[in-house]
Amino acid sequence: AEALGLLTEAMGLVAQVDNRSLACMVRGRYGEHLLATGRVPEAAEELDGAIATREASDVPGLESWMFYGSLAVARARLGDFDAAFSLLAQGQDLLRDTHVTEYARILCRRCEVQRLAGDAEAARTSLDAAAEIADAHGFEPAFRLSREIAEQRSGLDEAS
């Protein structure tokens, strides 16, 4: 509840300045928080808005690309797997050679979408690819990526 209050306050502050990058980041984090708390339709709206805000500028950047995976999960939870897989493909193309951590995180999101779609084998392949990246870069268990890999692995284990 406290995080939601702070993010809501930040959204109000960002609305007072003309900084699309900052607006994208705050709105995207707000959307991710909504997703994590089960408010999926609202999360999808905020994540869509975050991406649109940044992409409306001349030079879209990592700020919007990093939310493609979260929006894909929201779309999958709403039953729109075509949109989810399209977002994942776009995000992976944008992140593959630019940001290794966010690329691995989108692979975790792909795992979740594939699991929700009923394809456990593909989900394990995506998760293994994310884990390989984490291992190759020596990410400690406390890293956000490492925690996400563990959460996805647990979800896959429960589903099987």
mmCIF file of C-alpha atoms in Angstrom:
data_model
loop_
_atom_site.group_PDB
_atom_site.id
_atom_site.type_symbol
_atom_site.label_atom_id
_atom_site.label_comp_id
_atom_site.label_asym_id
_atom_site.label_seq_id
_atom_site.Cartn_x
_atom_site.Cartn_y
_atom_site.Cartn_z
ATOM 1 C CA ALA A 1 0.000 0.000 0.000
ATOM 2 C CA GLU A 2 2.852 2.356 0.811
ATOM 3 C CA ALA A 3 4.563 1.670 -2.517
ATOM 4 C CA LEU A 4 1.340 2.325 -4.380
ATOM 5 C CA GLY A 5 0.907 5.627 -2.535
ATOM 6 C CA LEU A 6 4.436 6.712 -3.351
ATOM 7 C CA LEU A 7 4.064 5.751 -7.001
ATOM 8 C CA THR A 8 0.764 7.617 -7.197
ATOM 9 C CA GLU A 9 2.445 10.670 -5.696
ATOM 10 C CA ALA A 10 5.319 10.344 -8.168
ATOM 11 C CA MET A 11 2.830 10.168 -11.040
ATOM 12 C CA GLY A 12 1.387 13.493 -9.896
ATOM 13 C CA LEU A 13 4.810 15.099 -9.689
ATOM 14 C CA VAL A 14 5.881 13.801 -13.095
ATOM 15 C CA ALA A 15 2.727 15.273 -14.634
ATOM 16 C CA GLN A 16 4.047 18.707 -13.632
ATOM 17 C CA VAL A 17 7.284 18.412 -15.624
ATOM 18 C CA ASP A 18 7.859 17.814 -19.319
ATOM 19 C CA ASN A 19 10.161 14.816 -19.216
ATOM 20 C CA ARG A 20 8.914 11.853 -21.246
ATOM 21 C CA SER A 21 11.699 9.566 -20.101
ATOM 22 C CA LEU A 22 10.865 10.143 -16.443
ATOM 23 C CA ALA A 23 7.127 9.909 -17.104
ATOM 24 C CA CYS A 24 7.649 6.599 -18.879
ATOM 25 C CA MET A 25 9.739 5.192 -16.038
ATOM 26 C CA VAL A 26 7.325 6.188 -13.264
ATOM 27 C CA ARG A 27 4.231 5.102 -15.167
ATOM 28 C CA GLY A 28 5.885 1.803 -16.119
ATOM 29 C CA ARG A 29 6.937 1.071 -12.531
ATOM 30 C CA TYR A 30 3.413 1.949 -11.415
ATOM 31 C CA GLY A 31 2.062 -0.519 -13.984
ATOM 32 C CA GLU A 32 4.462 -3.226 -12.806
ATOM 33 C CA HIS A 33 3.324 -2.665 -9.219
ATOM 34 C CA LEU A 34 -0.310 -2.969 -10.283
ATOM 35 C CA LEU A 35 0.550 -6.196 -12.124
ATOM 36 C CA ALA A 36 2.312 -7.613 -9.075
ATOM 37 C CA THR A 37 -0.724 -6.854 -6.920
ATOM 38 C CA GLY A 38 -3.169 -8.507 -9.318
ATOM 39 C CA ARG A 39 -4.720 -5.371 -10.787
ATOM 40 C CA VAL A 40 -4.137 -6.641 -14.308
ATOM 41 C CA PRO A 41 -6.460 -4.464 -16.445
ATOM 42 C CA GLU A 42 -5.146 -1.300 -14.750
ATOM 43 C CA ALA A 43 -1.579 -2.570 -15.103
ATOM 44 C CA ALA A 44 -2.034 -3.152 -18.827
ATOM 45 C CA GLU A 45 -3.372 0.386 -19.259
ATOM 46 C CA GLU A 46 -0.454 1.966 -17.370
ATOM 47 C CA LEU A 47 2.185 -0.154 -19.114
ATOM 48 C CA ASP A 48 0.654 0.657 -22.511
ATOM 49 C CA GLY A 49 0.737 4.322 -21.534
ATOM 50 C CA ALA A 50 4.348 4.135 -20.386
ATOM 51 C CA ILE A 51 5.478 2.676 -23.681
ATOM 52 C CA ALA A 52 3.382 5.132 -25.716
ATOM 53 C CA THR A 53 4.682 8.103 -23.698
ATOM 54 C CA ARG A 54 8.303 7.317 -24.457
ATOM 55 C CA GLU A 55 7.767 6.171 -28.009
ATOM 56 C CA ALA A 56 5.991 9.449 -28.811
ATOM 57 C CA SER A 57 9.384 11.124 -28.519
ATOM 58 C CA ASP A 58 11.915 11.225 -31.325
ATOM 59 C CA VAL A 59 14.261 8.675 -29.752
ATOM 60 C CA PRO A 60 12.599 5.865 -27.799
ATOM 61 C CA GLY A 61 14.939 4.385 -25.246
ATOM 62 C CA LEU A 62 15.421 1.599 -22.785
ATOM 63 C CA GLU A 63 12.815 3.181 -20.513
ATOM 64 C CA SER A 64 10.010 1.902 -22.729
ATOM 65 C CA TRP A 65 11.667 -1.266 -23.968
ATOM 66 C CA MET A 66 11.980 -2.658 -20.462
ATOM 67 C CA PHE A 67 8.191 -2.658 -20.018
ATOM 68 C CA TYR A 68 7.353 -4.785 -23.066
ATOM 69 C CA GLY A 69 7.734 -7.986 -21.035
ATOM 70 C CA SER A 70 5.523 -6.813 -18.188
ATOM 71 C CA LEU A 71 2.862 -5.674 -20.638
ATOM 72 C CA ALA A 72 3.107 -9.068 -22.366
ATOM 73 C CA VAL A 73 2.412 -10.814 -19.048
ATOM 74 C CA ALA A 74 -0.563 -8.534 -18.431
ATOM 75 C CA ARG A 75 -1.942 -9.269 -21.909
ATOM 76 C CA ALA A 76 -1.463 -13.016 -21.356
ATOM 77 C CA ARG A 77 -3.243 -12.862 -17.994
ATOM 78 C CA LEU A 78 -6.099 -11.127 -19.811
ATOM 79 C CA GLY A 79 -6.133 -13.978 -22.355
ATOM 80 C CA ASP A 80 -4.639 -12.090 -25.316
ATOM 81 C CA PHE A 81 -1.750 -14.398 -26.138
ATOM 82 C CA ASP A 82 -1.269 -13.047 -29.677
ATOM 83 C CA ALA A 83 -0.582 -9.572 -28.287
ATOM 84 C CA ALA A 84 1.589 -11.040 -25.532
ATOM 85 C CA PHE A 85 3.835 -12.952 -27.922
ATOM 86 C CA SER A 86 4.042 -9.975 -30.287
ATOM 87 C CA LEU A 87 5.174 -7.712 -27.425
ATOM 88 C CA LEU A 88 7.753 -10.272 -26.330
ATOM 89 C CA ALA A 89 9.169 -10.524 -29.850
ATOM 90 C CA GLN A 90 9.397 -6.732 -30.139
ATOM 91 C CA GLY A 91 10.999 -6.391 -26.719
ATOM 92 C CA GLN A 92 13.501 -9.155 -27.340
ATOM 93 C CA ASP A 93 14.510 -7.624 -30.666
ATOM 94 C CA LEU A 94 15.069 -4.260 -28.984
ATOM 95 C CA LEU A 95 16.952 -5.601 -25.951
ATOM 96 C CA ARG A 96 18.949 -8.534 -27.333
ATOM 97 C CA ASP A 97 22.077 -6.563 -28.177
ATOM 98 C CA THR A 98 21.585 -3.524 -25.969
ATOM 99 C CA HIS A 99 20.936 -4.530 -22.358
ATOM 100 C CA VAL A 100 21.762 -8.029 -21.142
ATOM 101 C CA THR A 101 19.916 -7.822 -17.817
ATOM 102 C CA GLU A 102 16.676 -6.563 -19.328
ATOM 103 C CA TYR A 103 16.994 -9.126 -22.127
ATOM 104 C CA ALA A 104 17.203 -11.913 -19.543
ATOM 105 C CA ARG A 105 14.245 -10.398 -17.660
ATOM 106 C CA ILE A 106 12.135 -10.448 -20.825
ATOM 107 C CA LEU A 107 13.049 -14.118 -21.215
ATOM 108 C CA CYS A 108 11.594 -14.631 -17.722
ATOM 109 C CA ARG A 109 8.451 -12.864 -18.892
ATOM 110 C CA ARG A 110 8.394 -15.104 -21.974
ATOM 111 C CA CYS A 111 8.585 -18.088 -19.647
ATOM 112 C CA GLU A 112 5.544 -16.883 -17.730
ATOM 113 C CA VAL A 113 3.540 -16.202 -20.879
ATOM 114 C CA GLN A 114 4.440 -19.603 -22.321
ATOM 115 C CA ARG A 115 3.459 -21.282 -19.039
ATOM 116 C CA LEU A 116 0.122 -19.434 -19.022
ATOM 117 C CA ALA A 117 -0.384 -20.532 -22.643
ATOM 118 C CA GLY A 118 0.166 -24.145 -21.551
ATOM 119 C CA ASP A 119 3.581 -24.699 -23.163
ATOM 120 C CA ALA A 120 5.731 -25.831 -20.227
ATOM 121 C CA GLU A 121 8.538 -27.121 -22.458
ATOM 122 C CA ALA A 122 8.981 -23.780 -24.227
ATOM 123 C CA ALA A 123 8.709 -22.010 -20.865
ATOM 124 C CA ARG A 124 11.584 -24.093 -19.464
ATOM 125 C CA THR A 125 13.685 -23.318 -22.544
ATOM 126 C CA SER A 126 13.123 -19.567 -22.070
ATOM 127 C CA LEU A 127 13.873 -19.802 -18.364
ATOM 128 C CA ASP A 128 17.041 -21.823 -18.997
ATOM 129 C CA ALA A 129 18.233 -19.132 -21.438
ATOM 130 C CA ALA A 130 17.627 -16.428 -18.796
ATOM 131 C CA ALA A 131 19.462 -18.514 -16.176
ATOM 132 C CA GLU A 132 22.426 -18.989 -18.532
ATOM 133 C CA ILE A 133 22.729 -15.222 -18.898
ATOM 134 C CA ALA A 134 22.535 -14.720 -15.132
ATOM 135 C CA ASP A 135 25.169 -17.399 -14.540
ATOM 136 C CA ALA A 136 27.468 -16.074 -17.269
ATOM 137 C CA HIS A 137 27.381 -12.609 -15.712
ATOM 138 C CA GLY A 138 27.726 -13.789 -12.132
ATOM 139 C CA PHE A 139 24.472 -12.334 -10.844
ATOM 140 C CA GLU A 140 24.108 -12.972 -7.134
ATOM 141 C CA PRO A 141 20.892 -14.528 -5.746
ATOM 142 C CA ALA A 142 19.834 -11.126 -4.375
ATOM 143 C CA PHE A 143 19.782 -9.591 -7.871
ATOM 144 C CA ARG A 144 16.280 -8.867 -9.148
ATOM 145 C CA LEU A 145 16.910 -11.073 -12.179
ATOM 146 C CA SER A 146 18.007 -14.009 -10.016
ATOM 147 C CA ARG A 147 14.890 -13.651 -7.873
ATOM 148 C CA GLU A 148 12.704 -13.562 -10.988
ATOM 149 C CA ILE A 149 14.345 -16.717 -12.324
ATOM 150 C CA ALA A 150 13.709 -18.468 -8.990
ATOM 151 C CA GLU A 151 10.064 -17.319 -8.988
ATOM 152 C CA GLN A 152 9.512 -18.561 -12.537
ATOM 153 C CA ARG A 153 11.205 -21.882 -11.768
ATOM 154 C CA SER A 154 8.901 -22.296 -8.768
ATOM 155 C CA GLY A 155 5.870 -21.517 -10.955
ATOM 156 C CA LEU A 156 6.947 -24.104 -13.494
ATOM 157 C CA ASP A 157 7.543 -26.714 -10.796
ATOM 158 C CA GLU A 158 4.078 -26.082 -9.347
ATOM 159 C CA ALA A 159 2.483 -26.355 -12.796
ATOM 160 C CA SER A 160 4.041 -29.749 -13.515
#
